[in-house]
């Protein structure tokens, strides 16, 4: 796509920072001023780094508005503070019976939008459910949908169909993990009336994206991760839910009530609420491996 770059010659000092920072080498310095390299313009990622690095506000890229480039305040916490904050995070599944104010949900969505978003056009969106009746209806649909799935996998023919339609990896995940969990969740509801899917949380964020946009799943996951950390910074607790998306995406009649188009796929859910309990200990887990290719 061709794109116009406006360089204000009065403001540009030709320091070349925009040239140096551009990941696609779209800019150059000519006669002491920045300008676009015509044949490279189509490679622009619209990342806006040229505008962010220019202290003189000399450059503007078509499709990006200067209003979307607020001046940065420098953070004041140390790496140790940040790691302490990360260590404090746990998946919260027991919540106070207290709604999450919408201004906090808005704030979470705003902070989440600071995540790296992959390649434009960005299609990651968030759908917020924060009314008890909507959350209860979804929990009931999850019980019903997964109940049906449990019945289907008992039938060898239907099991084969699922395997062919969804692939061997999905079938493996179902056999080793999902089926056991949903069986227990449905049983828990039957016996004790407890919601093992959404845990009675007062809010659920569903991160969805258009499946034709490049790396849409990775982008939506990162946005959800930022949302999770912002929620924690606001004194809220969260749990990432992968149990919700497959059902909304695949069960007939589930997508329409949520206003999802046929190419919109829910990537991940995040329940949010005020934690009932406080943890006094962290947990030290190890990645499966940390290796340097060369010692
Ligand atoms: C991709 C992903 C999907 C998850 N899906 C679920 C889920 O569907 N239900 C649930 O209760 N927890 C889910 N979790 C939360 C994990 O179970 C949780 O992170 C794990 O128990 C570790 O505990 P911690 O988050 O407290 O450190 C998910 C976590 C991740 C990263």
PDB file of C-alpha atoms and ligand atoms in Angstrom:
ATOM      1  CA  UNK A   1       0.000   0.000   0.000  1.00  0.00           C
ATOM      2  CA  UNK A   2       1.394   3.435  -0.803  1.00  0.00           C
ATOM      3  CA  UNK A   3       1.289   5.864   2.009  1.00  0.00           C
ATOM      4  CA  UNK A   4       2.131   9.544   2.346  1.00  0.00           C
ATOM      5  CA  UNK A   5       4.768  10.760   4.764  1.00  0.00           C
ATOM      6  CA  UNK A   6       4.585  14.413   5.701  1.00  0.00           C
ATOM      7  CA  UNK A   7       7.901  15.821   6.822  1.00  0.00           C
ATOM      8  CA  UNK A   8       7.820  19.390   8.102  1.00  0.00           C
ATOM      9  CA  UNK A   9      11.056  20.783   6.715  1.00  0.00           C
ATOM     10  CA  UNK A  10      11.052  23.609   9.281  1.00  0.00           C
ATOM     11  CA  UNK A  11      10.985  21.116  12.168  1.00  0.00           C
ATOM     12  CA  UNK A  12      13.138  18.300  10.761  1.00  0.00           C
ATOM     13  CA  UNK A  13      16.796  18.521  11.865  1.00  0.00           C
ATOM     14  CA  UNK A  14      17.879  15.612   9.726  1.00  0.00           C
ATOM     15  CA  UNK A  15      19.126  13.727  12.779  1.00  0.00           C
ATOM     16  CA  UNK A  16      18.164  10.446  11.069  1.00  0.00           C
ATOM     17  CA  UNK A  17      16.507   8.882  14.130  1.00  0.00           C
ATOM     18  CA  UNK A  18      13.366   8.062  12.133  1.00  0.00           C
ATOM     19  CA  UNK A  19      15.540   6.483   9.446  1.00  0.00           C
ATOM     20  CA  UNK A  20      17.437   4.405  11.967  1.00  0.00           C
ATOM     21  CA  UNK A  21      14.385   3.216  13.883  1.00  0.00           C
ATOM     22  CA  UNK A  22      12.223   2.272  10.877  1.00  0.00           C
ATOM     23  CA  UNK A  23      12.121  -1.542  10.719  1.00  0.00           C
ATOM     24  CA  UNK A  24      11.384  -1.506   7.001  1.00  0.00           C
ATOM     25  CA  UNK A  25      13.863   1.124   5.865  1.00  0.00           C
ATOM     26  CA  UNK A  26      11.104   3.279   4.430  1.00  0.00           C
ATOM     27  CA  UNK A  27      12.857   6.573   5.187  1.00  0.00           C
ATOM     28  CA  UNK A  28      16.099   8.260   4.199  1.00  0.00           C
ATOM     29  CA  UNK A  29      17.840  11.583   4.681  1.00  0.00           C
ATOM     30  CA  UNK A  30      18.201  13.698   1.581  1.00  0.00           C
ATOM     31  CA  UNK A  31      19.448  17.297   1.569  1.00  0.00           C
ATOM     32  CA  UNK A  32      19.561  17.170   5.357  1.00  0.00           C
ATOM     33  CA  UNK A  33      15.871  16.254   5.773  1.00  0.00           C
ATOM     34  CA  UNK A  34      13.945  13.015   6.199  1.00  0.00           C
ATOM     35  CA  UNK A  35      11.876  11.749   3.320  1.00  0.00           C
ATOM     36  CA  UNK A  36      10.219   8.535   2.197  1.00  0.00           C
ATOM     37  CA  UNK A  37      12.008   6.137  -0.144  1.00  0.00           C
ATOM     38  CA  UNK A  38       9.288   5.755  -2.744  1.00  0.00           C
ATOM     39  CA  UNK A  39       9.944   2.123  -3.644  1.00  0.00           C
ATOM     40  CA  UNK A  40       9.942   1.069   0.044  1.00  0.00           C
ATOM     41  CA  UNK A  41       6.771   2.859   1.118  1.00  0.00           C
ATOM     42  CA  UNK A  42       4.590  -0.190   0.475  1.00  0.00           C
ATOM     43  CA  UNK A  43       6.516  -2.062   3.184  1.00  0.00           C
ATOM     44  CA  UNK A  44       5.440   0.386   5.924  1.00  0.00           C
ATOM     45  CA  UNK A  45       4.023  -1.540   8.926  1.00  0.00           C
ATOM     46  CA  UNK A  46       2.272   1.545  10.303  1.00  0.00           C
ATOM     47  CA  UNK A  47       4.150   0.890  13.544  1.00  0.00           C
ATOM     48  CA  UNK A  48       4.519   4.651  14.085  1.00  0.00           C
ATOM     49  CA  UNK A  49       8.025   4.367  15.504  1.00  0.00           C
ATOM     50  CA  UNK A  50       9.273   7.212  13.284  1.00  0.00           C
ATOM     51  CA  UNK A  51       6.661   9.514  14.837  1.00  0.00           C
ATOM     52  CA  UNK A  52       7.400   8.266  18.349  1.00  0.00           C
ATOM     53  CA  UNK A  53      11.155   8.763  18.123  1.00  0.00           C
ATOM     54  CA  UNK A  54      11.078  12.270  16.621  1.00  0.00           C
ATOM     55  CA  UNK A  55      11.416  14.773  19.449  1.00  0.00           C
ATOM     56  CA  UNK A  56      10.703  17.615  16.990  1.00  0.00           C
ATOM     57  CA  UNK A  57       7.344  16.206  15.827  1.00  0.00           C
ATOM     58  CA  UNK A  58       8.580  16.655  12.292  1.00  0.00           C
ATOM     59  CA  UNK A  59       7.088  13.565  10.675  1.00  0.00           C
ATOM     60  CA  UNK A  60       3.549  12.341  10.223  1.00  0.00           C
ATOM     61  CA  UNK A  61       2.506   9.138   8.503  1.00  0.00           C
ATOM     62  CA  UNK A  62      -0.773   8.952   6.636  1.00  0.00           C
ATOM     63  CA  UNK A  63      -3.141   6.696   8.530  1.00  0.00           C
ATOM     64  CA  UNK A  64      -1.681   7.642  11.910  1.00  0.00           C
ATOM     65  CA  UNK A  65      -2.855  10.637  13.884  1.00  0.00           C
ATOM     66  CA  UNK A  66      -0.549  12.678  16.073  1.00  0.00           C
ATOM     67  CA  UNK A  67      -3.305  12.678  18.695  1.00  0.00           C
ATOM     68  CA  UNK A  68      -2.584   8.962  19.131  1.00  0.00           C
ATOM     69  CA  UNK A  69       0.987   9.677  20.171  1.00  0.00           C
ATOM     70  CA  UNK A  70       0.802  11.073  23.699  1.00  0.00           C
ATOM     71  CA  UNK A  71       4.028  12.160  25.360  1.00  0.00           C
ATOM     72  CA  UNK A  72       5.516   9.398  27.500  1.00  0.00           C
ATOM     73  CA  UNK A  73       5.959   9.679  31.230  1.00  0.00           C
ATOM     74  CA  UNK A  74       8.935   7.549  32.268  1.00  0.00           C
ATOM     75  CA  UNK A  75       8.120   4.680  34.608  1.00  0.00           C
ATOM     76  CA  UNK A  76       9.552   4.826  38.095  1.00  0.00           C
ATOM     77  CA  UNK A  77       9.577   1.179  39.153  1.00  0.00           C
ATOM     78  CA  UNK A  78      12.668  -1.000  39.058  1.00  0.00           C
ATOM     79  CA  UNK A  79      12.970  -4.369  37.312  1.00  0.00           C
ATOM     80  CA  UNK A  80      12.823  -5.915  40.784  1.00  0.00           C
ATOM     81  CA  UNK A  81       9.525  -4.124  41.505  1.00  0.00           C
ATOM     82  CA  UNK A  82       8.144  -5.417  38.237  1.00  0.00           C
ATOM     83  CA  UNK A  83       9.248  -8.985  38.938  1.00  0.00           C
ATOM     84  CA  UNK A  84       7.646  -8.775  42.406  1.00  0.00           C
ATOM     85  CA  UNK A  85       4.430  -7.663  40.717  1.00  0.00           C
ATOM     86  CA  UNK A  86       4.628 -10.620  38.321  1.00  0.00           C
ATOM     87  CA  UNK A  87       5.267 -13.010  41.218  1.00  0.00           C
ATOM     88  CA  UNK A  88       2.129 -11.737  42.937  1.00  0.00           C
ATOM     89  CA  UNK A  89      -0.071 -12.827  40.048  1.00  0.00           C
ATOM     90  CA  UNK A  90      -2.041 -16.020  40.440  1.00  0.00           C
ATOM     91  CA  UNK A  91      -5.103 -17.237  38.621  1.00  0.00           C
ATOM     92  CA  UNK A  92      -8.043 -16.045  40.698  1.00  0.00           C
ATOM     93  CA  UNK A  93     -11.116 -18.268  40.721  1.00  0.00           C
ATOM     94  CA  UNK A  94     -12.845 -17.131  43.901  1.00  0.00           C
ATOM     95  CA  UNK A  95     -14.301 -13.678  43.702  1.00  0.00           C
ATOM     96  CA  UNK A  96     -16.066 -11.279  46.009  1.00  0.00           C
ATOM     97  CA  UNK A  97     -19.691 -10.723  45.126  1.00  0.00           C
ATOM     98  CA  UNK A  98     -18.856  -7.248  43.832  1.00  0.00           C
ATOM     99  CA  UNK A  99     -19.214  -5.892  40.307  1.00  0.00           C
ATOM    100  CA  UNK A 100     -16.241  -4.461  38.464  1.00  0.00           C
ATOM    101  CA  UNK A 101     -16.951  -0.800  37.626  1.00  0.00           C
ATOM    102  CA  UNK A 102     -17.058  -0.118  33.911  1.00  0.00           C
ATOM    103  CA  UNK A 103     -14.434   2.595  34.203  1.00  0.00           C
ATOM    104  CA  UNK A 104     -12.011  -0.088  35.371  1.00  0.00           C
ATOM    105  CA  UNK A 105     -13.028  -2.414  32.536  1.00  0.00           C
ATOM    106  CA  UNK A 106     -12.480   0.475  30.101  1.00  0.00           C
ATOM    107  CA  UNK A 107      -9.121   1.120  31.666  1.00  0.00           C
ATOM    108  CA  UNK A 108      -8.158  -2.539  31.268  1.00  0.00           C
ATOM    109  CA  UNK A 109      -9.144  -2.428  27.583  1.00  0.00           C
ATOM    110  CA  UNK A 110      -7.124   0.771  27.108  1.00  0.00           C
ATOM    111  CA  UNK A 111      -4.014  -0.711  28.706  1.00  0.00           C
ATOM    112  CA  UNK A 112      -4.479  -3.930  26.734  1.00  0.00           C
ATOM    113  CA  UNK A 113      -4.386  -1.927  23.522  1.00  0.00           C
ATOM    114  CA  UNK A 114      -0.753  -1.076  24.329  1.00  0.00           C
ATOM    115  CA  UNK A 115       0.229  -4.678  23.550  1.00  0.00           C
ATOM    116  CA  UNK A 116       2.118  -5.414  20.356  1.00  0.00           C
ATOM    117  CA  UNK A 117      -0.592  -6.171  17.842  1.00  0.00           C
ATOM    118  CA  UNK A 118       1.059  -7.904  14.940  1.00  0.00           C
ATOM    119  CA  UNK A 119       0.459  -6.746  11.430  1.00  0.00           C
ATOM    120  CA  UNK A 120      -2.173  -4.234  10.351  1.00  0.00           C
ATOM    121  CA  UNK A 121      -5.060  -4.211   9.914  1.00  0.00           C
ATOM    122  CA  UNK A 122      -5.429  -4.986  13.618  1.00  0.00           C
ATOM    123  CA  UNK A 123      -8.607  -6.880  14.297  1.00  0.00           C
ATOM    124  CA  UNK A 124      -8.246  -7.863  17.952  1.00  0.00           C
ATOM    125  CA  UNK A 125     -11.401  -6.804  19.767  1.00  0.00           C
ATOM    126  CA  UNK A 126     -12.769  -7.322  23.210  1.00  0.00           C
ATOM    127  CA  UNK A 127     -16.312  -8.190  24.131  1.00  0.00           C
ATOM    128  CA  UNK A 128     -17.209  -7.593  27.770  1.00  0.00           C
ATOM    129  CA  UNK A 129     -19.903  -9.544  29.598  1.00  0.00           C
ATOM    130  CA  UNK A 130     -20.555  -7.944  32.977  1.00  0.00           C
ATOM    131  CA  UNK A 131     -24.209  -8.672  33.645  1.00  0.00           C
ATOM    132  CA  UNK A 132     -25.028 -11.631  35.859  1.00  0.00           C
ATOM    133  CA  UNK A 133     -27.750 -12.931  33.534  1.00  0.00           C
ATOM    134  CA  UNK A 134     -25.398 -12.922  30.518  1.00  0.00           C
ATOM    135  CA  UNK A 135     -22.639 -14.693  32.443  1.00  0.00           C
ATOM    136  CA  UNK A 136     -25.068 -17.262  33.819  1.00  0.00           C
ATOM    137  CA  UNK A 137     -26.496 -17.883  30.350  1.00  0.00           C
ATOM    138  CA  UNK A 138     -23.035 -18.446  28.920  1.00  0.00           C
ATOM    139  CA  UNK A 139     -22.114 -20.788  31.804  1.00  0.00           C
ATOM    140  CA  UNK A 140     -25.315 -22.745  31.141  1.00  0.00           C
ATOM    141  CA  UNK A 141     -24.488 -22.906  27.407  1.00  0.00           C
ATOM    142  CA  UNK A 142     -21.003 -24.159  28.237  1.00  0.00           C
ATOM    143  CA  UNK A 143     -22.442 -26.920  30.428  1.00  0.00           C
ATOM    144  CA  UNK A 144     -24.909 -27.858  27.727  1.00  0.00           C
ATOM    145  CA  UNK A 145     -22.411 -27.719  24.856  1.00  0.00           C
ATOM    146  CA  UNK A 146     -19.721 -29.657  26.680  1.00  0.00           C
ATOM    147  CA  UNK A 147     -22.359 -32.115  27.907  1.00  0.00           C
ATOM    148  CA  UNK A 148     -23.214 -32.793  24.256  1.00  0.00           C
ATOM    149  CA  UNK A 149     -19.548 -33.165  23.384  1.00  0.00           C
ATOM    150  CA  UNK A 150     -19.093 -35.722  26.173  1.00  0.00           C
ATOM    151  CA  UNK A 151     -21.953 -37.744  24.697  1.00  0.00           C
ATOM    152  CA  UNK A 152     -20.561 -37.446  21.180  1.00  0.00           C
ATOM    153  CA  UNK A 153     -17.090 -38.713  22.040  1.00  0.00           C
ATOM    154  CA  UNK A 154     -18.587 -41.863  23.535  1.00  0.00           C
ATOM    155  CA  UNK A 155     -19.736 -42.766  20.023  1.00  0.00           C
ATOM    156  CA  UNK A 156     -16.761 -44.121  17.951  1.00  0.00           C
ATOM    157  CA  UNK A 157     -18.213 -42.844  14.670  1.00  0.00           C
ATOM    158  CA  UNK A 158     -18.787 -39.312  15.968  1.00  0.00           C
ATOM    159  CA  UNK A 159     -15.351 -39.439  17.590  1.00  0.00           C
ATOM    160  CA  UNK A 160     -13.853 -40.110  14.173  1.00  0.00           C
ATOM    161  CA  UNK A 161     -15.806 -37.204  12.661  1.00  0.00           C
ATOM    162  CA  UNK A 162     -14.532 -34.857  15.365  1.00  0.00           C
ATOM    163  CA  UNK A 163     -11.004 -36.075  14.763  1.00  0.00           C
ATOM    164  CA  UNK A 164     -11.292 -35.516  11.025  1.00  0.00           C
ATOM    165  CA  UNK A 165     -12.893 -32.089  11.414  1.00  0.00           C
ATOM    166  CA  UNK A 166     -10.749 -30.748  14.234  1.00  0.00           C
ATOM    167  CA  UNK A 167      -7.476 -32.616  13.756  1.00  0.00           C
ATOM    168  CA  UNK A 168      -5.407 -35.058  15.773  1.00  0.00           C
ATOM    169  CA  UNK A 169      -3.984 -32.405  18.132  1.00  0.00           C
ATOM    170  CA  UNK A 170      -7.431 -31.191  19.194  1.00  0.00           C
ATOM    171  CA  UNK A 171      -8.535 -34.775  19.741  1.00  0.00           C
ATOM    172  CA  UNK A 172      -5.437 -35.431  21.807  1.00  0.00           C
ATOM    173  CA  UNK A 173      -6.064 -32.304  23.922  1.00  0.00           C
ATOM    174  CA  UNK A 174      -9.654 -33.417  24.420  1.00  0.00           C
ATOM    175  CA  UNK A 175      -8.711 -36.922  25.472  1.00  0.00           C
ATOM    176  CA  UNK A 176      -5.903 -35.954  27.814  1.00  0.00           C
ATOM    177  CA  UNK A 177      -7.342 -32.759  29.287  1.00  0.00           C
ATOM    178  CA  UNK A 178     -10.571 -31.142  28.165  1.00  0.00           C
ATOM    179  CA  UNK A 179     -13.018 -34.034  28.578  1.00  0.00           C
ATOM    180  CA  UNK A 180     -11.885 -34.808  32.107  1.00  0.00           C
ATOM    181  CA  UNK A 181     -12.219 -31.147  33.092  1.00  0.00           C
ATOM    182  CA  UNK A 182     -15.654 -30.570  31.581  1.00  0.00           C
ATOM    183  CA  UNK A 183     -16.966 -33.837  32.992  1.00  0.00           C
ATOM    184  CA  UNK A 184     -15.924 -32.682  36.440  1.00  0.00           C
ATOM    185  CA  UNK A 185     -17.280 -29.147  35.852  1.00  0.00           C
ATOM    186  CA  UNK A 186     -20.677 -30.456  34.781  1.00  0.00           C
ATOM    187  CA  UNK A 187     -20.774 -32.883  37.700  1.00  0.00           C
ATOM    188  CA  UNK A 188     -19.857 -30.095  40.107  1.00  0.00           C
ATOM    189  CA  UNK A 189     -22.805 -28.059  38.876  1.00  0.00           C
ATOM    190  CA  UNK A 190     -25.216 -30.998  39.141  1.00  0.00           C
ATOM    191  CA  UNK A 191     -24.094 -31.855  42.666  1.00  0.00           C
ATOM    192  CA  UNK A 192     -23.372 -28.469  44.204  1.00  0.00           C
ATOM    193  CA  UNK A 193     -24.673 -25.857  41.770  1.00  0.00           C
ATOM    194  CA  UNK A 194     -21.142 -24.479  41.302  1.00  0.00           C
ATOM    195  CA  UNK A 195     -19.982 -22.896  38.061  1.00  0.00           C
ATOM    196  CA  UNK A 196     -16.650 -24.509  37.193  1.00  0.00           C
ATOM    197  CA  UNK A 197     -16.383 -22.693  33.859  1.00  0.00           C
ATOM    198  CA  UNK A 198     -16.646 -19.014  34.740  1.00  0.00           C
ATOM    199  CA  UNK A 199     -16.338 -19.457  38.522  1.00  0.00           C
ATOM    200  CA  UNK A 200     -19.139 -16.998  39.203  1.00  0.00           C
ATOM    201  CA  UNK A 201     -16.861 -14.123  38.129  1.00  0.00           C
ATOM    202  CA  UNK A 202     -18.554 -10.723  37.778  1.00  0.00           C
ATOM    203  CA  UNK A 203     -16.983 -10.010  34.381  1.00  0.00           C
ATOM    204  CA  UNK A 204     -15.663 -11.897  31.388  1.00  0.00           C
ATOM    205  CA  UNK A 205     -13.591 -10.393  28.616  1.00  0.00           C
ATOM    206  CA  UNK A 206     -13.652 -12.282  25.335  1.00  0.00           C
ATOM    207  CA  UNK A 207     -10.756 -11.455  23.024  1.00  0.00           C
ATOM    208  CA  UNK A 208     -11.673 -12.101  19.434  1.00  0.00           C
ATOM    209  CA  UNK A 209     -10.183 -11.340  16.036  1.00  0.00           C
ATOM    210  CA  UNK A 210     -10.710 -11.879  12.355  1.00  0.00           C
ATOM    211  CA  UNK A 211      -9.197 -15.190  11.347  1.00  0.00           C
ATOM    212  CA  UNK A 212      -7.896 -13.733   8.089  1.00  0.00           C
ATOM    213  CA  UNK A 213      -5.673 -11.215   9.845  1.00  0.00           C
ATOM    214  CA  UNK A 214      -2.090 -12.380  10.146  1.00  0.00           C
ATOM    215  CA  UNK A 215      -1.100 -13.931  13.509  1.00  0.00           C
ATOM    216  CA  UNK A 216      -4.513 -13.053  14.952  1.00  0.00           C
ATOM    217  CA  UNK A 217      -4.298 -15.655  17.712  1.00  0.00           C
ATOM    218  CA  UNK A 218      -0.883 -14.603  18.953  1.00  0.00           C
ATOM    219  CA  UNK A 219      -1.921 -10.935  18.829  1.00  0.00           C
ATOM    220  CA  UNK A 220      -5.131 -11.551  20.780  1.00  0.00           C
ATOM    221  CA  UNK A 221      -3.253 -13.617  23.375  1.00  0.00           C
ATOM    222  CA  UNK A 222      -0.792 -10.794  23.943  1.00  0.00           C
ATOM    223  CA  UNK A 223      -3.612  -8.271  24.282  1.00  0.00           C
ATOM    224  CA  UNK A 224      -5.226 -10.593  26.840  1.00  0.00           C
ATOM    225  CA  UNK A 225      -1.930 -10.872  28.731  1.00  0.00           C
ATOM    226  CA  UNK A 226      -1.675  -7.082  28.970  1.00  0.00           C
ATOM    227  CA  UNK A 227      -5.301  -6.956  30.153  1.00  0.00           C
ATOM    228  CA  UNK A 228      -4.504  -9.525  32.824  1.00  0.00           C
ATOM    229  CA  UNK A 229      -1.595  -7.511  34.170  1.00  0.00           C
ATOM    230  CA  UNK A 230      -3.496  -4.208  34.069  1.00  0.00           C
ATOM    231  CA  UNK A 231      -6.362  -5.824  35.980  1.00  0.00           C
ATOM    232  CA  UNK A 232      -3.881  -6.922  38.619  1.00  0.00           C
ATOM    233  CA  UNK A 233      -2.425  -3.416  38.817  1.00  0.00           C
ATOM    234  CA  UNK A 234      -5.976  -2.198  39.532  1.00  0.00           C
ATOM    235  CA  UNK A 235      -6.367  -4.627  42.445  1.00  0.00           C
ATOM    236  CA  UNK A 236      -8.410  -7.130  40.462  1.00  0.00           C
ATOM    237  CA  UNK A 237      -7.838 -10.831  39.886  1.00  0.00           C
ATOM    238  CA  UNK A 238      -8.141 -12.767  36.634  1.00  0.00           C
ATOM    239  CA  UNK A 239      -7.962 -16.213  35.101  1.00  0.00           C
ATOM    240  CA  UNK A 240      -7.240 -16.910  31.465  1.00  0.00           C
ATOM    241  CA  UNK A 241      -9.897 -19.229  30.047  1.00  0.00           C
ATOM    242  CA  UNK A 242      -9.330 -21.410  27.032  1.00  0.00           C
ATOM    243  CA  UNK A 243     -12.399 -23.495  27.772  1.00  0.00           C
ATOM    244  CA  UNK A 244     -14.813 -20.827  26.476  1.00  0.00           C
ATOM    245  CA  UNK A 245     -13.649 -20.023  22.900  1.00  0.00           C
ATOM    246  CA  UNK A 246     -14.053 -23.437  21.208  1.00  0.00           C
ATOM    247  CA  UNK A 247     -17.665 -23.626  22.223  1.00  0.00           C
ATOM    248  CA  UNK A 248     -18.602 -20.113  21.114  1.00  0.00           C
ATOM    249  CA  UNK A 249     -16.676 -20.604  17.874  1.00  0.00           C
ATOM    250  CA  UNK A 250     -18.056 -23.996  16.953  1.00  0.00           C
ATOM    251  CA  UNK A 251     -21.472 -24.504  18.512  1.00  0.00           C
ATOM    252  CA  UNK A 252     -24.317 -23.622  16.132  1.00  0.00           C
ATOM    253  CA  UNK A 253     -26.181 -20.488  17.181  1.00  0.00           C
ATOM    254  CA  UNK A 254     -23.564 -19.395  19.718  1.00  0.00           C
ATOM    255  CA  UNK A 255     -21.819 -16.677  17.742  1.00  0.00           C
ATOM    256  CA  UNK A 256     -24.775 -14.516  16.745  1.00  0.00           C
ATOM    257  CA  UNK A 257     -25.866 -13.452  20.253  1.00  0.00           C
ATOM    258  CA  UNK A 258     -22.345 -12.111  20.794  1.00  0.00           C
ATOM    259  CA  UNK A 259     -22.337 -10.134  17.567  1.00  0.00           C
ATOM    260  CA  UNK A 260     -19.496 -12.160  16.087  1.00  0.00           C
ATOM    261  CA  UNK A 261     -19.215 -12.221  12.312  1.00  0.00           C
ATOM    262  CA  UNK A 262     -18.520 -15.503  10.559  1.00  0.00           C
ATOM    263  CA  UNK A 263     -14.782 -14.752  10.386  1.00  0.00           C
ATOM    264  CA  UNK A 264     -14.533 -13.468  13.963  1.00  0.00           C
ATOM    265  CA  UNK A 265     -12.993 -16.040  16.233  1.00  0.00           C
ATOM    266  CA  UNK A 266     -12.809 -15.882  19.986  1.00  0.00           C
ATOM    267  CA  UNK A 267      -9.206 -16.607  20.903  1.00  0.00           C
ATOM    268  CA  UNK A 268      -9.281 -16.481  24.673  1.00  0.00           C
ATOM    269  CA  UNK A 269     -11.402 -15.434  27.620  1.00  0.00           C
ATOM    270  CA  UNK A 270     -10.393 -13.654  30.805  1.00  0.00           C
ATOM    271  CA  UNK A 271     -12.555 -13.619  33.903  1.00  0.00           C
ATOM    272  CA  UNK A 272     -12.107 -10.565  36.086  1.00  0.00           C
ATOM    273  CA  UNK A 273     -13.240  -9.709  39.589  1.00  0.00           C
ATOM    274  CA  UNK A 274     -12.177  -8.732  43.083  1.00  0.00           C
ATOM    275  CA  UNK A 275     -10.232 -11.602  44.651  1.00  0.00           C
ATOM    276  CA  UNK A 276     -11.779 -13.185  47.721  1.00  0.00           C
ATOM    277  CA  UNK A 277      -8.436 -14.338  49.113  1.00  0.00           C
ATOM    278  CA  UNK A 278      -4.936 -12.974  49.391  1.00  0.00           C
ATOM    279  CA  UNK A 279      -1.902 -15.129  48.685  1.00  0.00           C
ATOM    280  CA  UNK A 280       1.075 -14.958  50.998  1.00  0.00           C
ATOM    281  CA  UNK A 281       3.410 -17.064  48.925  1.00  0.00           C
ATOM    282  CA  UNK A 282       4.440 -17.027  45.326  1.00  0.00           C
ATOM    283  CA  UNK A 283       5.314 -20.120  43.303  1.00  0.00           C
ATOM    284  CA  UNK A 284       8.567 -20.778  41.519  1.00  0.00           C
ATOM    285  CA  UNK A 285       7.907 -22.660  38.339  1.00  0.00           C
ATOM    286  CA  UNK A 286      10.435 -23.458  35.691  1.00  0.00           C
ATOM    287  CA  UNK A 287      10.033 -23.251  31.965  1.00  0.00           C
ATOM    288  CA  UNK A 288      10.414 -26.682  30.385  1.00  0.00           C
ATOM    289  CA  UNK A 289      13.838 -25.546  29.203  1.00  0.00           C
ATOM    290  CA  UNK A 290      16.010 -22.478  28.895  1.00  0.00           C
ATOM    291  CA  UNK A 291      18.845 -23.168  26.472  1.00  0.00           C
ATOM    292  CA  UNK A 292      21.468 -21.208  24.686  1.00  0.00           C
ATOM    293  CA  UNK A 293      22.230 -22.646  21.325  1.00  0.00           C
ATOM    294  CA  UNK A 294      25.928 -22.099  22.070  1.00  0.00           C
ATOM    295  CA  UNK A 295      27.276 -22.464  25.605  1.00  0.00           C
TER     296      UNK A 295
HETATM  297  C1  LIG B   1      -3.653 -20.481  27.696  1.00  0.00           C
HETATM  298  C2  LIG B   1      -4.245 -20.722  29.055  1.00  0.00           C
HETATM  299  C3  LIG B   1      -5.504 -21.245  29.148  1.00  0.00           C
HETATM  300  C4  LIG B   1      -6.097 -21.468  30.393  1.00  0.00           C
HETATM  301  N1  LIG B   1      -7.373 -21.940  30.456  1.00  0.00           N
HETATM  302  C5  LIG B   1      -7.958 -22.110  31.664  1.00  0.00           C
HETATM  303  C6  LIG B   1      -9.310 -22.533  31.766  1.00  0.00           C
HETATM  304  O1  LIG B   1      -9.993 -22.737  30.767  1.00  0.00           O
HETATM  305  N2  LIG B   1      -9.856 -22.691  33.009  1.00  0.00           N
HETATM  306  C7  LIG B   1      -9.126 -22.438  34.129  1.00  0.00           C
HETATM  307  O2  LIG B   1      -9.648 -22.600  35.229  1.00  0.00           O
HETATM  308  N3  LIG B   1      -7.843 -22.016  34.062  1.00  0.00           N
HETATM  309  C8  LIG B   1      -7.247 -21.840  32.870  1.00  0.00           C
HETATM  310  N4  LIG B   1      -5.957 -21.383  32.787  1.00  0.00           N
HETATM  311  C9  LIG B   1      -5.256 -21.017  34.007  1.00  0.00           C
HETATM  312  C10 LIG B   1      -4.218 -22.034  34.374  1.00  0.00           C
HETATM  313  O3  LIG B   1      -4.873 -23.170  34.842  1.00  0.00           O
HETATM  314  C11 LIG B   1      -3.311 -21.409  35.446  1.00  0.00           C
HETATM  315  O4  LIG B   1      -2.539 -20.441  34.839  1.00  0.00           O
HETATM  316  C12 LIG B   1      -2.447 -22.467  36.093  1.00  0.00           C
HETATM  317  O5  LIG B   1      -3.247 -23.206  36.981  1.00  0.00           O
HETATM  318  C13 LIG B   1      -1.273 -21.864  36.845  1.00  0.00           C
HETATM  319  O6  LIG B   1      -1.697 -21.114  37.935  1.00  0.00           O
HETATM  320  P1  LIG B   1      -1.425 -19.557  38.142  1.00  0.00           P
HETATM  321  O7  LIG B   1      -1.975 -18.844  36.960  1.00  0.00           O
HETATM  322  O8  LIG B   1      -2.104 -19.233  39.420  1.00  0.00           O
HETATM  323  O9  LIG B   1       0.060 -19.359  38.258  1.00  0.00           O
HETATM  324  C14 LIG B   1      -5.378 -21.166  31.569  1.00  0.00           C
HETATM  325  C15 LIG B   1      -4.090 -20.617  31.449  1.00  0.00           C
HETATM  326  C16 LIG B   1      -3.535 -20.395  30.216  1.00  0.00           C
HETATM  327  C17 LIG B   1      -2.164 -19.785  30.139  1.00  0.00           C
END
